[in-house]
Amino acid sequence: MTTLRSLLRFLLVGGLSYTVDLGALYLLHSVLAVGLAPATLLAFLLALVVNFALNRSVSFAAVPGRMRRQFLRYCTLCAVNYGLTLVGVLGLVELGTHYLVAKTAMVGVGVAVNFVLCRYWVFPAVSHRSERPDYHPSVPV
């Protein structure tokens, strides 16, 4: 899959995940009267699982297996992304940037970083020797 195609799918999956997050939050809090804090957490976790599953299968076409390792890496990436976003937003606000502008800037940075890390670290393409054009089983490698 080309990088551009993968990026477009990544962005669409992100938009869908955001919609799932908002929809679940609304359903849990406004319809089912779940408290705001637990509803926010549950909606976030649902969106995280949806985002992982769709990125794994649609955006990056990950190889079968390795799901546990990929999910742990994905969760690590999410945690680091949150920390960097928090530090970035607070730092930019301290420098005089409006908080919404700071958050938007950090989302842009986060999307770029997340795409690269998802593509090459969380869901890396596995290159098998037998699929390489220069691979010859009779010749020692």
Short mmCIF file of N, CA, C and O in Angstrom, two decimals:
data_model
loop_
_atom_site.label_atom_id
_atom_site.label_comp_id
_atom_site.label_asym_id
_atom_site.label_seq_id
_atom_site.Cartn_x
_atom_site.Cartn_y
_atom_site.Cartn_z
N MET A 1 0.85 -1.17 0.00
CA MET A 1 0.00 0.00 0.00
C MET A 1 0.90 1.24 0.00
O MET A 1 1.87 1.31 0.74
N THR A 2 0.56 2.20 -0.84
CA THR A 2 1.37 3.41 -0.94
C THR A 2 1.23 4.25 0.33
O THR A 2 0.23 4.14 1.06
N THR A 3 2.20 5.10 0.56
CA THR A 3 2.18 5.97 1.74
C THR A 3 0.99 6.93 1.70
O THR A 3 0.32 7.14 2.71
N LEU A 4 0.71 7.50 0.53
CA LEU A 4 -0.41 8.44 0.42
C LEU A 4 -1.74 7.76 0.71
O LEU A 4 -2.57 8.28 1.45
N ARG A 5 -1.93 6.59 0.13
CA ARG A 5 -3.17 5.84 0.37
C ARG A 5 -3.30 5.49 1.86
O ARG A 5 -4.37 5.61 2.45
N SER A 6 -2.20 5.08 2.46
CA SER A 6 -2.20 4.74 3.87
C SER A 6 -2.51 5.98 4.72
O SER A 6 -3.28 5.91 5.69
N LEU A 7 -1.94 7.13 4.36
CA LEU A 7 -2.19 8.37 5.08
C LEU A 7 -3.66 8.77 4.99
O LEU A 7 -4.27 9.15 5.99
N LEU A 8 -4.23 8.70 3.80
CA LEU A 8 -5.65 9.05 3.63
C LEU A 8 -6.54 8.14 4.47
O LEU A 8 -7.47 8.61 5.13
N ARG A 9 -6.25 6.86 4.48
CA ARG A 9 -7.02 5.92 5.30
C ARG A 9 -6.83 6.22 6.78
O ARG A 9 -7.77 6.15 7.56
N PHE A 10 -5.60 6.54 7.17
CA PHE A 10 -5.29 6.89 8.55
C PHE A 10 -6.13 8.10 9.00
O PHE A 10 -6.69 8.11 10.10
N LEU A 11 -6.22 9.11 8.15
CA LEU A 11 -7.00 10.30 8.47
C LEU A 11 -8.49 10.00 8.55
O LEU A 11 -9.19 10.49 9.45
N LEU A 12 -8.99 9.16 7.65
CA LEU A 12 -10.41 8.77 7.70
C LEU A 12 -10.72 7.96 8.95
O LEU A 12 -11.76 8.17 9.59
N VAL A 13 -9.84 7.05 9.30
CA VAL A 13 -10.02 6.26 10.52
C VAL A 13 -10.01 7.17 11.74
O VAL A 13 -10.82 7.01 12.66
N GLY A 14 -9.12 8.16 11.75
CA GLY A 14 -9.08 9.11 12.86
C GLY A 14 -10.38 9.89 12.99
O GLY A 14 -10.89 10.07 14.09
N GLY A 15 -10.93 10.32 11.85
CA GLY A 15 -12.22 11.02 11.88
C GLY A 15 -13.34 10.14 12.38
O GLY A 15 -14.19 10.57 13.17
N LEU A 16 -13.35 8.90 11.94
CA LEU A 16 -14.37 7.96 12.39
C LEU A 16 -14.22 7.69 13.89
O LEU A 16 -15.21 7.64 14.62
N SER A 17 -13.00 7.54 14.35
CA SER A 17 -12.75 7.29 15.77
C SER A 17 -13.21 8.46 16.63
O SER A 17 -13.77 8.28 17.71
N TYR A 18 -12.99 9.66 16.14
CA TYR A 18 -13.45 10.86 16.84
C TYR A 18 -14.97 10.86 16.94
O TYR A 18 -15.55 11.17 17.98
N THR A 19 -15.63 10.46 15.86
CA THR A 19 -17.09 10.39 15.84
C THR A 19 -17.59 9.33 16.83
O THR A 19 -18.58 9.56 17.54
N VAL A 20 -16.92 8.19 16.88
CA VAL A 20 -17.27 7.14 17.84
C VAL A 20 -17.11 7.67 19.27
O VAL A 20 -17.97 7.46 20.13
N ASP A 21 -16.01 8.37 19.52
CA ASP A 21 -15.75 8.94 20.85
C ASP A 21 -16.87 9.90 21.26
O ASP A 21 -17.46 9.77 22.34
N LEU A 22 -17.20 10.84 20.39
CA LEU A 22 -18.26 11.81 20.70
C LEU A 22 -19.63 11.14 20.84
O LEU A 22 -20.39 11.45 21.75
N GLY A 23 -19.93 10.22 19.92
CA GLY A 23 -21.22 9.54 19.96
C GLY A 23 -21.38 8.71 21.21
O GLY A 23 -22.44 8.72 21.86
N ALA A 24 -20.34 7.98 21.58
CA ALA A 24 -20.41 7.16 22.79
C ALA A 24 -20.52 8.04 24.03
O ALA A 24 -21.26 7.72 24.97
N LEU A 25 -19.79 9.14 24.05
CA LEU A 25 -19.87 10.06 25.19
C LEU A 25 -21.29 10.61 25.33
O LEU A 25 -21.86 10.62 26.42
N TYR A 26 -21.87 11.02 24.23
CA TYR A 26 -23.24 11.53 24.26
C TYR A 26 -24.21 10.45 24.74
O TYR A 26 -25.04 10.69 25.62
N LEU A 27 -24.10 9.27 24.18
CA LEU A 27 -25.00 8.17 24.55
C LEU A 27 -24.86 7.82 26.04
O LEU A 27 -25.85 7.72 26.76
N LEU A 28 -23.63 7.68 26.48
CA LEU A 28 -23.40 7.29 27.87
C LEU A 28 -23.84 8.39 28.86
O LEU A 28 -24.52 8.10 29.84
N HIS A 29 -23.46 9.62 28.58
CA HIS A 29 -23.73 10.70 29.53
C HIS A 29 -25.14 11.27 29.42
O HIS A 29 -25.85 11.39 30.41
N SER A 30 -25.56 11.60 28.21
CA SER A 30 -26.84 12.28 28.04
C SER A 30 -28.04 11.33 27.99
O SER A 30 -29.11 11.68 28.45
N VAL A 31 -27.86 10.15 27.44
CA VAL A 31 -28.98 9.22 27.30
C VAL A 31 -29.04 8.24 28.48
O VAL A 31 -30.10 8.02 29.07
N LEU A 32 -27.89 7.67 28.84
CA LEU A 32 -27.87 6.65 29.90
C LEU A 32 -27.53 7.22 31.28
O LEU A 32 -27.47 6.47 32.25
N ALA A 33 -27.27 8.52 31.36
CA ALA A 33 -27.01 9.23 32.62
C ALA A 33 -25.80 8.69 33.39
O ALA A 33 -25.76 8.73 34.61
N VAL A 34 -24.79 8.21 32.66
CA VAL A 34 -23.53 7.83 33.29
C VAL A 34 -22.79 9.13 33.63
O VAL A 34 -22.84 10.09 32.87
N GLY A 35 -22.12 9.16 34.76
CA GLY A 35 -21.36 10.36 35.15
C GLY A 35 -20.39 10.77 34.06
O GLY A 35 -19.92 9.94 33.27
N LEU A 36 -20.06 12.05 34.02
CA LEU A 36 -19.23 12.58 32.94
C LEU A 36 -17.84 11.95 32.91
O LEU A 36 -17.34 11.58 31.84
N ALA A 37 -17.20 11.82 34.07
CA ALA A 37 -15.84 11.25 34.09
C ALA A 37 -15.83 9.79 33.60
O ALA A 37 -15.05 9.45 32.70
N PRO A 38 -16.67 8.90 34.15
CA PRO A 38 -16.64 7.53 33.63
C PRO A 38 -17.11 7.44 32.17
O PRO A 38 -16.60 6.63 31.40
N ALA A 39 -18.07 8.26 31.79
CA ALA A 39 -18.56 8.25 30.40
C ALA A 39 -17.44 8.68 29.45
O ALA A 39 -17.27 8.09 28.37
N THR A 40 -16.68 9.69 29.85
CA THR A 40 -15.57 10.16 29.02
C THR A 40 -14.51 9.07 28.88
O THR A 40 -14.01 8.82 27.78
N LEU A 41 -14.19 8.40 29.98
CA LEU A 41 -13.20 7.33 29.93
C LEU A 41 -13.69 6.17 29.06
O LEU A 41 -12.94 5.68 28.20
N LEU A 42 -14.92 5.74 29.25
CA LEU A 42 -15.45 4.62 28.45
C LEU A 42 -15.51 4.97 26.97
O LEU A 42 -15.17 4.14 26.12
N ALA A 43 -15.93 6.18 26.64
CA ALA A 43 -16.00 6.61 25.25
C ALA A 43 -14.60 6.65 24.63
O ALA A 43 -14.39 6.20 23.50
N PHE A 44 -13.63 7.15 25.40
CA PHE A 44 -12.25 7.21 24.92
C PHE A 44 -11.72 5.81 24.66
O PHE A 44 -11.09 5.55 23.64
N LEU A 45 -11.95 4.89 25.60
CA LEU A 45 -11.46 3.52 25.44
C LEU A 45 -12.10 2.84 24.23
O LEU A 45 -11.43 2.11 23.49
N LEU A 46 -13.39 3.06 24.03
CA LEU A 46 -14.06 2.49 22.86
C LEU A 46 -13.44 3.05 21.58
O LEU A 46 -13.13 2.29 20.65
N ALA A 47 -13.22 4.35 21.53
CA ALA A 47 -12.62 4.96 20.35
C ALA A 47 -11.20 4.46 20.14
O ALA A 47 -10.77 4.24 19.00
N LEU A 48 -10.46 4.24 21.22
CA LEU A 48 -9.10 3.72 21.12
C LEU A 48 -9.09 2.34 20.48
O LEU A 48 -8.30 2.07 19.57
N VAL A 49 -10.01 1.47 20.91
CA VAL A 49 -10.08 0.11 20.35
C VAL A 49 -10.51 0.16 18.88
O VAL A 49 -9.93 -0.54 18.04
N VAL A 50 -11.49 0.99 18.57
CA VAL A 50 -11.94 1.13 17.18
C VAL A 50 -10.79 1.66 16.32
O VAL A 50 -10.53 1.14 15.23
N ASN A 51 -10.08 2.66 16.82
CA ASN A 51 -8.98 3.25 16.07
C ASN A 51 -7.88 2.22 15.83
O ASN A 51 -7.36 2.10 14.72
N PHE A 52 -7.52 1.47 16.86
CA PHE A 52 -6.49 0.43 16.72
C PHE A 52 -6.92 -0.60 15.68
O PHE A 52 -6.15 -0.92 14.76
N ALA A 53 -8.13 -1.12 15.82
CA ALA A 53 -8.58 -2.19 14.92
C ALA A 53 -8.65 -1.73 13.47
O ALA A 53 -8.20 -2.44 12.56
N LEU A 54 -9.17 -0.53 13.25
CA LEU A 54 -9.29 -0.04 11.86
C LEU A 54 -7.93 0.35 11.29
O LEU A 54 -7.66 0.09 10.11
N ASN A 55 -7.08 0.96 12.08
CA ASN A 55 -5.74 1.28 11.57
C ASN A 55 -4.98 0.00 11.25
O ASN A 55 -4.28 -0.08 10.25
N ARG A 56 -5.13 -1.00 12.10
CA ARG A 56 -4.43 -2.26 11.89
C ARG A 56 -4.89 -2.94 10.60
O ARG A 56 -4.09 -3.43 9.83
N SER A 57 -6.20 -2.93 10.37
CA SER A 57 -6.72 -3.67 9.21
C SER A 57 -6.87 -2.83 7.95
O SER A 57 -6.71 -3.35 6.85
N VAL A 58 -7.17 -1.56 8.09
CA VAL A 58 -7.48 -0.72 6.92
C VAL A 58 -6.32 0.19 6.53
O VAL A 58 -5.91 0.22 5.37
N SER A 59 -5.79 0.94 7.49
CA SER A 59 -4.76 1.94 7.16
C SER A 59 -3.41 1.32 6.85
O SER A 59 -2.69 1.80 5.98
N PHE A 60 -3.04 0.28 7.59
CA PHE A 60 -1.69 -0.25 7.46
C PHE A 60 -1.64 -1.72 7.04
O PHE A 60 -0.57 -2.26 6.84
N ALA A 61 -2.79 -2.37 6.93
CA ALA A 61 -2.85 -3.77 6.49
C ALA A 61 -1.79 -4.61 7.20
O ALA A 61 -0.94 -5.23 6.57
N ALA A 62 -1.85 -4.61 8.52
CA ALA A 62 -0.86 -5.33 9.32
C ALA A 62 -0.94 -6.83 9.04
O ALA A 62 -2.00 -7.37 8.73
N VAL A 63 0.19 -7.47 9.18
CA VAL A 63 0.26 -8.91 8.96
C VAL A 63 -0.48 -9.63 10.08
O VAL A 63 -0.56 -9.13 11.20
N PRO A 64 -1.04 -10.80 9.80
CA PRO A 64 -1.72 -11.56 10.85
C PRO A 64 -0.78 -11.88 12.00
O PRO A 64 0.43 -12.02 11.82
N GLY A 65 -1.35 -12.01 13.18
CA GLY A 65 -0.54 -12.26 14.36
C GLY A 65 0.03 -10.97 14.90
O GLY A 65 -0.28 -9.88 14.42
N ARG A 66 0.81 -11.07 15.93
CA ARG A 66 1.49 -9.92 16.54
C ARG A 66 0.53 -8.88 17.10
O ARG A 66 0.93 -7.75 17.36
N MET A 67 -0.75 -9.21 17.24
CA MET A 67 -1.73 -8.22 17.67
C MET A 67 -1.43 -7.73 19.09
O MET A 67 -1.53 -6.53 19.37
N ARG A 68 -1.04 -8.62 19.97
CA ARG A 68 -0.76 -8.21 21.35
C ARG A 68 0.39 -7.20 21.38
O ARG A 68 0.29 -6.16 22.03
N ARG A 69 1.47 -7.51 20.68
CA ARG A 69 2.62 -6.60 20.63
C ARG A 69 2.21 -5.27 19.99
O ARG A 69 2.58 -4.20 20.46
N GLN A 70 1.43 -5.33 18.93
CA GLN A 70 0.99 -4.11 18.26
C GLN A 70 0.10 -3.28 19.17
O GLN A 70 0.23 -2.05 19.22
N PHE A 71 -0.80 -3.94 19.91
CA PHE A 71 -1.69 -3.19 20.80
C PHE A 71 -0.90 -2.54 21.93
O PHE A 71 -1.17 -1.39 22.30
N LEU A 72 0.08 -3.24 22.48
CA LEU A 72 0.92 -2.65 23.52
C LEU A 72 1.71 -1.46 22.99
O LEU A 72 1.82 -0.42 23.65
N ARG A 73 2.23 -1.59 21.79
CA ARG A 73 2.94 -0.46 21.18
C ARG A 73 1.99 0.71 20.91
O ARG A 73 2.34 1.87 21.11
N TYR A 74 0.79 0.38 20.45
CA TYR A 74 -0.20 1.41 20.17
C TYR A 74 -0.57 2.16 21.45
O TYR A 74 -0.63 3.40 21.46
N CYS A 75 -0.79 1.43 22.53
CA CYS A 75 -1.12 2.07 23.81
C CYS A 75 0.05 2.91 24.32
O CYS A 75 -0.16 4.00 24.86
N THR A 76 1.26 2.43 24.14
CA THR A 76 2.44 3.21 24.50
C THR A 76 2.49 4.50 23.70
O THR A 76 2.74 5.58 24.25
N LEU A 77 2.24 4.39 22.41
CA LEU A 77 2.23 5.57 21.55
C LEU A 77 1.16 6.56 22.01
O LEU A 77 1.41 7.77 22.06
N CYS A 78 -0.02 6.07 22.36
CA CYS A 78 -1.10 6.95 22.83
C CYS A 78 -0.69 7.67 24.12
O CYS A 78 -0.93 8.87 24.27
N ALA A 79 -0.06 6.95 25.04
CA ALA A 79 0.36 7.55 26.31
C ALA A 79 1.43 8.63 26.08
O ALA A 79 1.35 9.73 26.65
N VAL A 80 2.40 8.32 25.25
CA VAL A 80 3.46 9.29 24.94
C VAL A 80 2.86 10.50 24.22
O VAL A 80 3.20 11.65 24.51
N ASN A 81 1.95 10.23 23.28
CA ASN A 81 1.29 11.31 22.55
C ASN A 81 0.54 12.23 23.50
O ASN A 81 0.61 13.46 23.37
N TYR A 82 -0.15 11.65 24.48
CA TYR A 82 -0.88 12.48 25.44
C TYR A 82 0.10 13.36 26.23
O TYR A 82 -0.13 14.55 26.41
N GLY A 83 1.19 12.76 26.70
CA GLY A 83 2.17 13.51 27.47
C GLY A 83 2.78 14.65 26.66
O GLY A 83 2.90 15.78 27.15
N LEU A 84 3.14 14.35 25.42
CA LEU A 84 3.72 15.40 24.55
C LEU A 84 2.71 16.49 24.24
O LEU A 84 3.05 17.68 24.18
N THR A 85 1.45 16.10 24.03
CA THR A 85 0.40 17.08 23.77
C THR A 85 0.21 17.99 24.97
O THR A 85 0.14 19.22 24.84
N LEU A 86 0.17 17.41 26.14
CA LEU A 86 -0.01 18.20 27.36
C LEU A 86 1.15 19.18 27.55
O LEU A 86 0.94 20.38 27.76
N VAL A 87 2.37 18.70 27.42
CA VAL A 87 3.54 19.56 27.57
C VAL A 87 3.55 20.64 26.48
O VAL A 87 3.81 21.82 26.76
N GLY A 88 3.22 20.25 25.24
CA GLY A 88 3.21 21.21 24.15
C GLY A 88 2.17 22.29 24.32
O GLY A 88 2.45 23.48 24.12
N VAL A 89 0.96 21.90 24.69
CA VAL A 89 -0.11 22.88 24.88
C VAL A 89 0.25 23.84 26.03
O VAL A 89 0.15 25.06 25.88
N LEU A 90 0.68 23.27 27.15
CA LEU A 90 1.03 24.13 28.29
C LEU A 90 2.19 25.06 27.95
O LEU A 90 2.19 26.24 28.32
N GLY A 91 3.18 24.54 27.23
CA GLY A 91 4.33 25.36 26.84
C GLY A 91 3.94 26.48 25.89
O GLY A 91 4.38 27.62 26.06
N LEU A 92 3.14 26.16 24.88
CA LEU A 92 2.72 27.18 23.93
C LEU A 92 1.84 28.24 24.59
O LEU A 92 1.95 29.44 24.28
N VAL A 93 0.98 27.83 25.51
CA VAL A 93 0.14 28.79 26.23
C VAL A 93 1.02 29.70 27.08
O VAL A 93 0.80 30.92 27.16
N GLU A 94 2.03 29.13 27.70
CA GLU A 94 2.97 29.93 28.51
C GLU A 94 3.68 30.97 27.65
O GLU A 94 4.00 32.06 28.12
N LEU A 95 3.89 30.66 26.38
CA LEU A 95 4.54 31.60 25.46
C LEU A 95 3.56 32.62 24.89
O LEU A 95 3.93 33.46 24.08
N GLY A 96 2.27 32.52 25.27
CA GLY A 96 1.29 33.50 24.85
C GLY A 96 0.33 33.04 23.76
O GLY A 96 -0.47 33.81 23.27
N THR A 97 0.40 31.77 23.37
CA THR A 97 -0.49 31.24 22.35
C THR A 97 -1.85 30.91 22.98
O THR A 97 -1.91 30.40 24.10
N HIS A 98 -2.92 31.21 22.27
CA HIS A 98 -4.26 30.85 22.75
C HIS A 98 -4.33 29.33 22.88
O HIS A 98 -3.79 28.60 22.04
N TYR A 99 -5.00 28.85 23.91
CA TYR A 99 -5.01 27.41 24.18
C TYR A 99 -5.61 26.58 23.04
O TYR A 99 -5.15 25.46 22.78
N LEU A 100 -6.60 27.10 22.34
CA LEU A 100 -7.19 26.34 21.22
C LEU A 100 -6.22 26.27 20.04
O LEU A 100 -6.16 25.25 19.35
N VAL A 101 -5.49 27.34 19.81
CA VAL A 101 -4.48 27.33 18.75
C VAL A 101 -3.36 26.36 19.13
O VAL A 101 -2.88 25.58 18.30
N ALA A 102 -2.97 26.39 20.40
CA ALA A 102 -1.92 25.48 20.87
C ALA A 102 -2.37 24.02 20.73
O ALA A 102 -1.59 23.17 20.26
N LYS A 103 -3.59 23.74 21.11
CA LYS A 103 -4.10 22.37 21.00
C LYS A 103 -4.16 21.94 19.54
O LYS A 103 -3.77 20.82 19.19
N THR A 104 -4.62 22.82 18.67
CA THR A 104 -4.70 22.50 17.24
C THR A 104 -3.31 22.22 16.67
O THR A 104 -3.13 21.27 15.90
N ALA A 105 -2.33 23.03 17.06
CA ALA A 105 -0.96 22.81 16.60
C ALA A 105 -0.45 21.45 17.07
O ALA A 105 0.18 20.71 16.30
N MET A 106 -0.72 21.10 18.30
CA MET A 106 -0.24 19.83 18.84
C MET A 106 -0.96 18.65 18.21
O MET A 106 -0.37 17.59 18.02
N VAL A 107 -2.22 18.82 17.85
CA VAL A 107 -2.93 17.75 17.13
C VAL A 107 -2.27 17.52 15.78
O VAL A 107 -2.05 16.38 15.37
N GLY A 108 -1.91 18.60 15.09
CA GLY A 108 -1.22 18.46 13.81
C GLY A 108 0.10 17.74 13.94
O GLY A 108 0.41 16.83 13.16
N VAL A 109 0.87 18.10 14.95
CA VAL A 109 2.14 17.42 15.20
C VAL A 109 1.87 15.96 15.55
O VAL A 109 2.55 15.05 15.05
N GLY A 110 0.88 15.73 16.40
CA GLY A 110 0.54 14.37 16.81
C GLY A 110 0.13 13.48 15.66
O GLY A 110 0.54 12.31 15.58
N VAL A 111 -0.66 14.01 14.74
CA VAL A 111 -1.08 13.22 13.58
C VAL A 111 0.13 12.80 12.75
O VAL A 111 0.25 11.63 12.36
N ALA A 112 1.02 13.73 12.51
CA ALA A 112 2.21 13.42 11.72
C ALA A 112 3.08 12.38 12.41
O ALA A 112 3.49 11.38 11.80
N VAL A 113 3.35 12.58 13.68
CA VAL A 113 4.19 11.64 14.43
C VAL A 113 3.50 10.28 14.54
O VAL A 113 4.13 9.23 14.34
N ASN A 114 2.21 10.29 14.85
CA ASN A 114 1.48 9.02 14.99
C ASN A 114 1.45 8.24 13.69
O ASN A 114 1.57 7.01 13.69
N PHE A 115 1.28 8.92 12.58
CA PHE A 115 1.25 8.22 11.30
C PHE A 115 2.58 7.50 11.06
O PHE A 115 2.61 6.32 10.72
N VAL A 116 3.66 8.22 11.24
CA VAL A 116 4.98 7.64 10.99
C VAL A 116 5.24 6.47 11.95
O VAL A 116 5.67 5.39 11.53
N LEU A 117 4.97 6.67 13.23
CA LEU A 117 5.23 5.60 14.20
C LEU A 117 4.28 4.42 14.02
O LEU A 117 4.69 3.27 14.21
N CYS A 118 3.03 4.68 13.65
CA CYS A 118 2.12 3.56 13.38
C CYS A 118 2.60 2.76 12.18
O CYS A 118 2.62 1.53 12.20
N ARG A 119 3.00 3.46 11.14
CA ARG A 119 3.42 2.78 9.91
C ARG A 119 4.70 1.97 10.09
O ARG A 119 4.82 0.87 9.55
N TYR A 120 5.65 2.51 10.84
CA TYR A 120 6.96 1.85 10.91
C TYR A 120 7.28 1.16 12.23
O TYR A 120 8.22 0.38 12.29
N TRP A 121 6.50 1.43 13.29
CA TRP A 121 6.81 0.81 14.57
C TRP A 121 5.65 -0.04 15.10
O TRP A 121 5.84 -1.18 15.47
N VAL A 122 4.43 0.50 15.09
CA VAL A 122 3.29 -0.25 15.62
C VAL A 122 2.85 -1.34 14.65
O VAL A 122 2.66 -2.49 15.04
N PHE A 123 2.67 -0.98 13.39
CA PHE A 123 2.20 -1.92 12.36
C PHE A 123 3.22 -2.03 11.22
O PHE A 123 2.89 -1.77 10.07
N PRO A 124 4.45 -2.42 11.51
CA PRO A 124 5.45 -2.45 10.44
C PRO A 124 5.15 -3.53 9.41
O PRO A 124 4.65 -4.60 9.75
N ALA A 125 5.45 -3.22 8.17
CA ALA A 125 5.32 -4.22 7.11
C ALA A 125 6.45 -5.22 7.28
O ALA A 125 7.59 -4.84 7.51
N VAL A 126 6.13 -6.48 7.18
CA VAL A 126 7.14 -7.52 7.32
C VAL A 126 7.63 -7.89 5.93
O VAL A 126 6.84 -8.22 5.05
N SER A 127 8.91 -7.79 5.74
CA SER A 127 9.50 -8.15 4.46
C SER A 127 10.11 -9.53 4.58
O SER A 127 11.08 -9.74 5.30
N HIS A 128 9.51 -10.48 3.93
CA HIS A 128 10.02 -11.85 3.95
C HIS A 128 11.08 -12.00 2.86
O HIS A 128 10.95 -11.47 1.77
N ARG A 129 12.10 -12.75 3.17
CA ARG A 129 13.17 -12.95 2.19
C ARG A 129 12.64 -13.46 0.87
O ARG A 129 13.08 -13.04 -0.18
N SER A 130 11.70 -14.38 0.92
CA SER A 130 11.21 -14.99 -0.31
C SER A 130 10.44 -14.01 -1.19
O SER A 130 10.22 -14.28 -2.35
N GLU A 131 10.03 -12.86 -0.62
CA GLU A 131 9.31 -11.86 -1.41
C GLU A 131 10.26 -10.84 -2.04
O GLU A 131 9.84 -10.03 -2.86
N ARG A 132 11.52 -10.87 -1.65
CA ARG A 132 12.48 -9.93 -2.21
C ARG A 132 12.92 -10.40 -3.59
O ARG A 132 13.21 -11.58 -3.79
N PRO A 133 13.01 -9.49 -4.55
CA PRO A 133 13.41 -9.89 -5.90
C PRO A 133 14.84 -10.41 -5.97
O PRO A 133 15.16 -11.20 -6.85
N ASP A 134 15.70 -10.00 -5.02
CA ASP A 134 17.09 -10.43 -5.07
C ASP A 134 17.33 -11.71 -4.26
O ASP A 134 18.46 -12.14 -4.10
N TYR A 135 16.29 -12.31 -3.74
CA TYR A 135 16.43 -13.50 -2.91
C TYR A 135 16.49 -14.76 -3.78
O TYR A 135 15.65 -15.00 -4.62
N HIS A 136 17.53 -15.53 -3.55
CA HIS A 136 17.71 -16.81 -4.25
C HIS A 136 18.02 -17.86 -3.20
O HIS A 136 19.09 -17.83 -2.58
N PRO A 137 17.12 -18.82 -2.98
CA PRO A 137 17.32 -19.77 -1.89
C PRO A 137 18.58 -20.62 -2.03
O PRO A 137 19.12 -21.07 -1.05
N SER A 138 19.08 -20.77 -3.23
CA SER A 138 20.28 -21.60 -3.41
C SER A 138 21.56 -20.84 -3.14
O SER A 138 22.63 -21.43 -3.04
N VAL A 139 21.46 -19.53 -3.02
CA VAL A 139 22.65 -18.71 -2.79
C VAL A 139 22.65 -18.29 -1.32
O VAL A 139 21.67 -17.74 -0.83
N PRO A 140 23.74 -18.56 -0.57
CA PRO A 140 23.77 -18.15 0.85
C PRO A 140 23.63 -16.64 0.99
O PRO A 140 24.17 -15.89 0.20
N VAL A 141 22.90 -16.25 2.02
CA VAL A 141 22.66 -14.83 2.26
C VAL A 141 23.56 -14.34 3.35
O VAL A 141 23.78 -14.91 4.33
#
